[in-house]
mmCIF file of C-alpha atoms in Angstrom:
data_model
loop_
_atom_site.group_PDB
_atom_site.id
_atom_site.type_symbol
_atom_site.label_atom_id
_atom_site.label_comp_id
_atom_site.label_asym_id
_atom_site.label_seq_id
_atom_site.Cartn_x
_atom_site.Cartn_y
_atom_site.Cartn_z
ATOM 1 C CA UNK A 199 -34.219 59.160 -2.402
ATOM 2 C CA UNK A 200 -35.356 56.416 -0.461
ATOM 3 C CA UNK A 201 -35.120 56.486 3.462
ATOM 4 C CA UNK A 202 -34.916 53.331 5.537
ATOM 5 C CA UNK A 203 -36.734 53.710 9.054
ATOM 6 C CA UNK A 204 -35.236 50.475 10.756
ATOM 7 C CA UNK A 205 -31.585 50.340 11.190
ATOM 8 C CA UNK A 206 -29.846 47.521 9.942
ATOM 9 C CA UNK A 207 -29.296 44.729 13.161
ATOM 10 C CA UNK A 208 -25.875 43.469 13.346
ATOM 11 C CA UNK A 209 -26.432 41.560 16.843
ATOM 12 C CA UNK A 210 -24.676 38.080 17.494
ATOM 13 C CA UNK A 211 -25.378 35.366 14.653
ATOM 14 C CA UNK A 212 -28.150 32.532 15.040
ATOM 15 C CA UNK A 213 -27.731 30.181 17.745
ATOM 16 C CA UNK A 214 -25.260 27.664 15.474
ATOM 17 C CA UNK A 215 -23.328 24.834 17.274
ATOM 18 C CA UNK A 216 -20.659 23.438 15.028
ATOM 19 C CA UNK A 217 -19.909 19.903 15.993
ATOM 20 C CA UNK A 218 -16.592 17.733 15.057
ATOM 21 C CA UNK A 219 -17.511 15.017 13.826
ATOM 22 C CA UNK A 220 -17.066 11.838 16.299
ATOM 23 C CA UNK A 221 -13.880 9.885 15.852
ATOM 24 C CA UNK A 222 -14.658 5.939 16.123
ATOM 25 C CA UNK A 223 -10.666 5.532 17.060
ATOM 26 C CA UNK A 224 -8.094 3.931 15.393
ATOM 27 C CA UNK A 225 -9.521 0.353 13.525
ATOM 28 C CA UNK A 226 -5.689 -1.129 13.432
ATOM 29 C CA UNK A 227 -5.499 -1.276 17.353
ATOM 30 C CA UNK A 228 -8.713 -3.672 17.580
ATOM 31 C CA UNK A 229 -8.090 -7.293 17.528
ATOM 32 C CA UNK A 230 -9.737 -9.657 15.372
ATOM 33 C CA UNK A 231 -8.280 -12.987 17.363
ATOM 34 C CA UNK A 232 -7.809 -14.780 14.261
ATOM 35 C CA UNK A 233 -5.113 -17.176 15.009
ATOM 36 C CA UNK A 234 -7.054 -17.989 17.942
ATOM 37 C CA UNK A 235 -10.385 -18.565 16.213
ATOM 38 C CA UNK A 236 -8.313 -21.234 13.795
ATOM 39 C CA UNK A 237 -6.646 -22.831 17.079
ATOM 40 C CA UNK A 238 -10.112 -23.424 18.099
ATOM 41 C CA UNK A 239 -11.509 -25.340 15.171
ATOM 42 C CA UNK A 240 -9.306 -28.360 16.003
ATOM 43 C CA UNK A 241 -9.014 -27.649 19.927
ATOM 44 C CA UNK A 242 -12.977 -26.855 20.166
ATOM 45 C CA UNK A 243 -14.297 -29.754 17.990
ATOM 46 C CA UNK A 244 -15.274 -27.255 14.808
ATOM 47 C CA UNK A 245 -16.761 -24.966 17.583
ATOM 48 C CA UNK A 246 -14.275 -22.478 16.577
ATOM 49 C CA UNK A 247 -15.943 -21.848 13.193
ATOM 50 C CA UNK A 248 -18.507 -18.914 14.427
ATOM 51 C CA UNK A 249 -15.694 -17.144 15.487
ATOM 52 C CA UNK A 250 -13.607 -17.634 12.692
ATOM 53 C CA UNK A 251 -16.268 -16.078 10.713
ATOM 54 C CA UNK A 252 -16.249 -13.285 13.745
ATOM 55 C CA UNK A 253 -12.426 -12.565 13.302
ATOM 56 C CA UNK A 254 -12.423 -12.872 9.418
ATOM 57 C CA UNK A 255 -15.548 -9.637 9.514
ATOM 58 C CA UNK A 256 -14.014 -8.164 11.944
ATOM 59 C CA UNK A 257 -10.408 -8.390 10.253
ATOM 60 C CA UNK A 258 -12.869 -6.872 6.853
ATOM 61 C CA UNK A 259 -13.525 -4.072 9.305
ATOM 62 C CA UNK A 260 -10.715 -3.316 10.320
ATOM 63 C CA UNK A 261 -9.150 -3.096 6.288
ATOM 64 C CA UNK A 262 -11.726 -0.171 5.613
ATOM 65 C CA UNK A 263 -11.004 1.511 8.845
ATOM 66 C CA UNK A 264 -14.378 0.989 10.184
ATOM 67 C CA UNK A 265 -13.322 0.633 13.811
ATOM 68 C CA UNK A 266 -17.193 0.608 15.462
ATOM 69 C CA UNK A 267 -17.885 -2.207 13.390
ATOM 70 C CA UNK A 268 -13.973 -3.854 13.653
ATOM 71 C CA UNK A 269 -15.054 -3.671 17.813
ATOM 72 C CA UNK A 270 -18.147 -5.423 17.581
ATOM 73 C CA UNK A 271 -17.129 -8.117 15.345
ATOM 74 C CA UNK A 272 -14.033 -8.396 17.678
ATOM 75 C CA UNK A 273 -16.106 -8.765 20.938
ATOM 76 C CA UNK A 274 -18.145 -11.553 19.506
ATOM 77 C CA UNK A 275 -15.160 -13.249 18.743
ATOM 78 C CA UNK A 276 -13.519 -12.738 21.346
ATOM 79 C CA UNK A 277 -16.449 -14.263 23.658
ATOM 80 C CA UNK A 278 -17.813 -17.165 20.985
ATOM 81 C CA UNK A 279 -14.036 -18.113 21.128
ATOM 82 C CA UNK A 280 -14.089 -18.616 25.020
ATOM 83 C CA UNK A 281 -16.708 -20.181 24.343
ATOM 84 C CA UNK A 282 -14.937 -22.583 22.565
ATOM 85 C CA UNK A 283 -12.017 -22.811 23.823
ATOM 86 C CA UNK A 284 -14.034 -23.866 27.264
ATOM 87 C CA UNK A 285 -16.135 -26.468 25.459
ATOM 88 C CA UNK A 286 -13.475 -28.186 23.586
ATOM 89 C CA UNK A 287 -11.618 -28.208 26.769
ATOM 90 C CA UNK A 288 -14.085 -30.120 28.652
ATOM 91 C CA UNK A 289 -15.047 -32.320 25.565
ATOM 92 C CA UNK A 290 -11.035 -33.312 25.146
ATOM 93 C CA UNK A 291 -11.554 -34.194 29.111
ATOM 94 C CA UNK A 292 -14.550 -36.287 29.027
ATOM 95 C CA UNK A 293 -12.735 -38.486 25.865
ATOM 96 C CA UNK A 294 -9.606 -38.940 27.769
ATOM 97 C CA UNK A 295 -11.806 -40.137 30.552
ATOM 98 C CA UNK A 296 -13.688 -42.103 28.364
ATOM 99 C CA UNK A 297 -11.370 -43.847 27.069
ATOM 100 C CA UNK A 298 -9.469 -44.551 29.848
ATOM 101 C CA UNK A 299 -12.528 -45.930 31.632
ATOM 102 C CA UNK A 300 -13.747 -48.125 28.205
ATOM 103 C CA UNK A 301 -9.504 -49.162 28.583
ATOM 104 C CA UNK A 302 -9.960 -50.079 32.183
ATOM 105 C CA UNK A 303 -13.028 -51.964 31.504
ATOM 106 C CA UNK A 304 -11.084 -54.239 28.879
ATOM 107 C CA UNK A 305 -8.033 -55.140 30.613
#
C-alpha cells in the first residue's frame, strides 16, 4: 500500500478575475444625421457630400449593431455637417451680396 506524505491542499483557487465583457451601448440610439447630410448637399454647395458618406457608414454601423463604430462615424458627421452647413451659409450670403452689388452697378 502506498502512503502519501503531503496532504492534499485545498486552499482558495488561483488568483482568476472573470471580467463581463464591455457593452458598447445600444447602436439604435446613435444618430447618423442623414437627412441633414442630404439638406446640406444643396444648402452647402455639394459640401454636404463627406458627410453624407459619414451618415450613410455610420447608418451601416448602426444595422450590425456596432455602436463604437455607429458613434464615430456619427461624430464626423455630425461636425463635417456644421461644417457645411456654416460654409454654404456664408457662400449663399456672399452671392446674394454679389448680386445685388453687380444689380446696383447696372441700374
Amino acid at each position: 500500500m502506498a502512503t502519501y506524505s503531503a496532504s492534499p491542499s485545498y486552499g482558495a483557487p488561483p488568483n482568476v478575475v472573470y471580467v463581463a465583457p464591455a457593452y458598447g451601448g445600444d447602436a439604435s440610439q446613435v444618430h447618423d444625421w442623414l437627412i441633414w447630410s442630404i439638406i446640406n448637399i444643396f444648402v452647402g454647395w455639394g459640401g454636404g457630400l463627406l458627410p453624407l458618406i459619414f451618415s450613410i457608414i455610420c447608418r451601416s454601423h448602426k444595422n450590425s449593431n456596432d455602436a463604437a463604430g455607429a458613434r464615430t462615424f456619427s461624430i464626423l458627421a455630425l461636425v463635417f455637417n456644421i461644417l457645411a452647413t456654416i460654409g454654404g451659409v456664408i457662400g449663399w450670403i456672399y452671392l446674394i451680396i454679389f448680386f445685388a452689388v453687380i444689380a446696383s452697378i447696372h441700374t
